[in-house]
Short mmCIF file of C-alpha atoms and ligand atoms in Angstrom, two decimals:
data_model
loop_
_atom_site.label_atom_id
_atom_site.label_comp_id
_atom_site.label_asym_id
_atom_site.label_seq_id
_atom_site.Cartn_x
_atom_site.Cartn_y
_atom_site.Cartn_z
CA MET T 182 35.03 -35.96 -29.36
CA ILE T 183 36.58 -36.52 -25.94
CA LEU T 184 39.99 -35.37 -27.29
CA ASP T 185 38.49 -31.97 -28.11
CA LEU T 186 37.45 -31.64 -24.48
CA LEU T 187 40.83 -32.69 -23.19
CA PHE T 188 42.82 -30.73 -25.80
CA PRO T 189 40.64 -27.94 -27.08
CA ASN T 190 41.87 -25.93 -30.07
CA ARG T 191 43.72 -22.83 -28.99
CA CYS T 192 44.63 -19.56 -30.65
CA LEU T 193 48.22 -19.74 -32.01
CA HIS T 194 48.99 -16.36 -30.59
CA CYS T 195 47.22 -15.84 -27.24
CA ASN T 196 46.27 -19.43 -26.38
CA ARG T 197 42.57 -18.62 -25.92
CA ILE T 198 40.26 -21.56 -26.65
CA ILE T 199 38.74 -21.22 -30.15
CA GLU T 200 36.60 -23.23 -32.54
CA ALA T 201 38.24 -26.28 -34.10
CA ASP T 202 38.35 -24.86 -37.61
CA LEU T 203 40.20 -21.64 -36.71
CA LEU T 204 43.91 -20.88 -36.31
CA VAL T 205 43.68 -17.67 -34.30
CA CYS T 206 41.00 -15.87 -32.30
CA ASN T 207 39.17 -12.84 -33.64
CA LEU T 208 41.32 -10.42 -31.68
CA CYS T 209 44.63 -11.86 -32.92
CA PHE T 210 43.38 -12.12 -36.48
CA GLY T 211 43.81 -8.34 -36.71
CA GLN T 212 47.52 -8.77 -36.11
CA ILE T 213 48.14 -10.83 -39.27
CA HIS T 214 49.88 -8.67 -41.79
CA PHE T 215 48.02 -9.28 -45.05
CA THR T 216 49.88 -7.59 -47.91
CA HIS T 217 46.89 -6.11 -49.79
CA TYR T 218 48.92 -6.43 -53.00
CA ASP T 219 47.13 -6.04 -56.28
CA TYR T 220 47.73 -9.16 -58.40
CA SER T 221 47.27 -7.38 -61.67
CA LYS T 222 49.59 -4.46 -60.83
CA ASN T 223 53.20 -3.95 -59.82
CA ASN T 224 53.96 -4.91 -56.19
CA PRO T 225 57.03 -5.87 -54.13
CA VAL T 226 56.84 -9.62 -54.87
CA LYS T 227 56.44 -8.97 -58.59
CA GLU T 228 59.43 -6.54 -58.50
CA GLN T 229 61.50 -9.21 -56.78
CA CYS T 230 60.53 -11.91 -59.33
CA LYS T 231 61.34 -9.56 -62.23
CA LEU T 232 64.96 -9.54 -61.11
CA SER T 233 65.30 -13.17 -62.12
CA PHE T 234 62.68 -13.99 -64.77
CA PRO T 235 59.93 -12.35 -66.84
CA VAL T 236 56.99 -12.76 -64.46
CA LYS T 237 53.47 -11.91 -65.62
CA ASN T 238 51.73 -11.30 -62.28
CA ALA T 239 52.59 -11.99 -58.66
CA TYR T 240 50.86 -12.03 -55.28
CA ALA T 241 51.78 -12.74 -51.70
CA LEU T 242 49.11 -13.26 -49.05
CA ILE T 243 50.97 -12.27 -45.91
CA GLN T 244 54.15 -10.56 -44.83
CA PHE T 245 56.54 -12.73 -43.00
CA GLU T 246 58.31 -10.64 -40.31
CA GLU T 247 60.57 -11.53 -37.47
CA ASN T 248 58.70 -12.67 -34.32
CA SER T 249 55.35 -11.98 -35.89
CA LEU T 250 52.15 -13.93 -35.89
CA SER T 251 52.65 -14.44 -39.65
CA ARG T 252 55.85 -16.32 -38.87
CA LYS T 253 54.03 -18.50 -36.35
CA ILE T 254 51.41 -19.35 -38.93
CA ILE T 255 53.94 -20.39 -41.55
CA HIS T 256 55.87 -22.41 -38.94
CA GLU T 257 52.66 -24.15 -38.01
CA LEU T 258 52.04 -24.83 -41.71
CA LYS T 259 55.47 -26.31 -42.33
CA TYR T 260 56.16 -28.24 -39.19
CA LYS T 261 52.83 -29.15 -37.53
CA ASN T 262 50.77 -31.95 -38.85
CA ARG T 263 47.38 -30.27 -39.05
CA GLU T 264 45.42 -30.73 -42.21
CA ILE T 265 43.33 -27.62 -41.56
CA ILE T 266 46.14 -25.07 -41.99
CA GLY T 267 46.55 -25.27 -45.78
CA LYS T 268 42.79 -24.97 -46.16
CA ILE T 269 42.55 -21.93 -43.85
CA LEU T 270 45.30 -20.17 -45.80
CA ALA T 271 43.45 -21.00 -49.03
CA GLN T 272 40.32 -19.45 -47.59
CA TRP T 273 42.16 -16.25 -46.66
CA THR T 274 43.61 -16.16 -50.16
CA ILE T 275 40.24 -16.64 -51.80
CA GLU T 276 38.82 -13.72 -49.80
CA ARG T 277 41.62 -11.41 -51.05
CA LEU T 278 42.97 -12.53 -54.40
CA ASP T 279 41.08 -11.36 -57.43
CA PHE T 280 42.60 -12.41 -60.77
CA ARG T 281 40.29 -10.05 -62.72
CA ASP T 282 40.96 -10.60 -66.45
CA GLN T 283 44.40 -12.15 -65.79
CA LYS T 284 43.20 -15.54 -64.59
CA PRO T 285 45.87 -18.25 -64.98
CA GLU T 286 45.04 -21.48 -66.83
CA ILE T 287 47.01 -24.03 -64.80
CA LEU T 288 48.09 -24.22 -61.13
CA VAL T 289 51.42 -25.75 -60.25
CA SER T 290 52.83 -26.03 -56.73
CA VAL T 291 56.48 -26.38 -55.80
CA PRO T 292 57.10 -30.05 -55.16
CA LEU T 293 58.50 -31.13 -51.81
CA HIS T 294 61.40 -33.47 -51.62
CA PRO T 295 59.81 -36.95 -51.12
CA ARG T 296 61.64 -37.37 -47.76
CA LYS T 297 60.36 -34.04 -46.48
CA GLN T 298 56.86 -34.92 -47.54
CA ARG T 299 57.06 -38.13 -45.48
CA GLU T 300 58.34 -36.22 -42.46
CA ARG T 301 55.67 -33.58 -42.70
CA GLY T 302 52.73 -35.89 -43.28
CA TYR T 303 50.35 -33.59 -45.05
CA ASN T 304 51.63 -31.70 -48.03
CA GLN T 305 50.07 -28.40 -47.01
CA LEU T 306 50.99 -26.68 -50.27
CA HIS T 307 49.15 -29.42 -52.10
CA LEU T 308 46.03 -29.00 -49.95
CA TYR T 309 46.26 -25.25 -50.39
CA THR T 310 46.53 -25.52 -54.17
CA GLU T 311 43.71 -28.00 -54.37
CA ALA T 312 41.39 -25.67 -52.51
CA LEU T 313 42.26 -22.80 -54.83
CA SER T 314 41.83 -25.02 -57.89
CA LYS T 315 38.33 -25.92 -56.76
CA TYR T 316 37.30 -22.35 -55.97
CA TYR T 317 38.76 -20.54 -58.99
CA GLU T 318 38.01 -23.52 -61.32
CA ILE T 319 41.57 -23.75 -62.58
CA PRO T 320 43.11 -27.20 -63.07
CA PHE T 321 45.97 -28.18 -60.77
CA ASP T 322 48.75 -30.02 -62.62
CA HIS T 323 50.36 -32.22 -59.90
CA GLN T 324 52.81 -33.84 -62.32
CA LEU T 325 54.29 -31.00 -64.37
CA ILE T 326 57.26 -30.21 -62.18
CA LYS T 327 59.33 -32.78 -60.41
CA ARG T 328 62.09 -32.24 -57.92
CA ASN T 329 65.18 -34.10 -59.11
CA TYR T 330 66.32 -36.71 -56.73
CA TYR T 331 70.01 -37.20 -56.18
CA SER T 332 71.44 -40.37 -54.75
CA LYS T 333 73.78 -40.49 -51.77
CA ALA T 334 76.71 -41.27 -54.05
CA GLN T 335 76.12 -38.04 -55.93
CA ALA T 336 75.66 -36.10 -52.71
CA LEU T 337 79.13 -37.11 -51.66
CA LYS T 338 80.70 -35.33 -54.61
CA ASP T 339 82.53 -32.08 -53.97
CA LYS T 340 80.63 -29.20 -52.46
CA LYS T 341 80.70 -26.99 -55.49
CA HIS T 342 79.15 -29.58 -57.70
CA ARG T 343 76.56 -30.35 -55.08
CA GLN T 344 75.46 -26.74 -54.87
CA GLU T 345 74.98 -26.66 -58.59
CA THR T 346 72.87 -29.77 -58.76
CA VAL T 347 70.71 -30.04 -55.62
CA ASN T 348 67.29 -28.48 -55.47
CA THR T 349 66.76 -28.37 -59.23
CA PHE T 350 63.53 -29.14 -60.94
CA SER T 351 62.45 -30.40 -64.29
CA ALA T 352 59.26 -30.38 -66.33
CA THR T 353 57.90 -33.87 -66.88
CA HIS T 354 55.85 -33.06 -70.00
CA LEU T 355 55.70 -30.45 -72.63
CA ILE T 356 53.36 -27.59 -72.06
CA THR T 357 53.05 -24.61 -74.34
CA GLY T 358 50.93 -21.49 -74.87
CA LYS T 359 49.66 -21.52 -71.26
CA HIS T 360 49.51 -19.02 -68.39
CA ILE T 361 50.76 -20.96 -65.37
CA LEU T 362 50.45 -19.89 -61.75
CA LEU T 363 53.36 -21.19 -59.70
CA ILE T 364 52.53 -21.55 -56.02
CA ASP T 365 54.92 -21.75 -53.05
CA ASP T 366 54.77 -21.25 -49.30
CA VAL T 367 57.46 -18.69 -48.48
CA PHE T 368 59.19 -16.31 -50.88
CA THR T 369 62.62 -15.19 -49.68
CA THR T 370 65.23 -14.88 -52.44
CA GLY T 371 62.95 -16.33 -55.10
CA THR T 372 65.55 -18.90 -56.22
CA THR T 373 63.17 -21.86 -56.15
CA VAL T 374 60.37 -20.05 -57.93
CA SER T 375 62.79 -18.71 -60.52
CA SER T 376 64.33 -22.11 -61.34
CA ILE T 377 60.86 -23.61 -61.88
CA ALA T 378 59.73 -20.61 -63.86
CA TRP T 379 62.62 -21.02 -66.28
CA GLU T 380 61.77 -24.74 -66.75
CA ILE T 381 58.23 -23.68 -67.75
CA LEU T 382 59.39 -20.73 -69.90
CA ASN T 383 62.02 -22.76 -71.72
CA ALA T 384 59.45 -25.54 -72.40
CA GLY T 385 57.34 -23.42 -74.64
CA ASP T 386 55.56 -20.17 -75.19
CA ASN T 387 54.18 -19.91 -71.66
CA ASN T 388 53.52 -17.12 -69.17
CA VAL T 389 54.39 -17.58 -65.51
CA SER T 390 52.72 -15.88 -62.56
CA VAL T 391 53.55 -16.43 -58.93
CA LEU T 392 51.49 -16.88 -55.78
CA VAL T 393 53.11 -17.27 -52.36
CA MET T 394 51.50 -17.63 -48.95
CA ALA T 395 54.09 -15.40 -47.35
CA MET T 396 56.78 -12.95 -48.44
CA ASP T 397 59.86 -12.54 -46.26
CA VAL T 398 60.60 -8.86 -46.16
ZN1 ZN P 198 44.33 -14.92 -29.91
#
């Protein structure tokens, strides 16, 4: 395509021209801090989850540090409208994440607020989860968790009330006796993951594991 000639794909880090289906060049790839966590054992993201809910397993693909290439990648994922990014992160995950005998039965991704989804265009988390679902042959339940929507009138209520109610989630149908893998982009305090995990845990006799693209350390 003529556009490819005018605007060739460039490495996120050093700006070198690279193939269209890559994010970074081979040299810069070595600077991405993959965590090398073991999904079936204790690791920092699992420790962090354990502080707020009984997590079964947990995994983070990359470490998200100040001024790092990892941060650039996640920024690109969240704010740039490129369909390829979620798929590339899924490929990197597939190459590293081995569920062994602890394979989850259902994948659930953290839903975006509908307005944010419109602003961002692609739902990268959705594309990421779909790619994992296909590879690991685990169904992706798009509907299970919904982000509660609050009207403007409610948003005008006092600040304290607002903090209690915004960003909460609910399960749309009953699920029980399942091992569910909850997927999000960045893990910082774990508040989002924890509130969804409790929805799933309270709904029935389920196990919750966590997979995040990046962990903020
Ligand atoms: Zn580079």
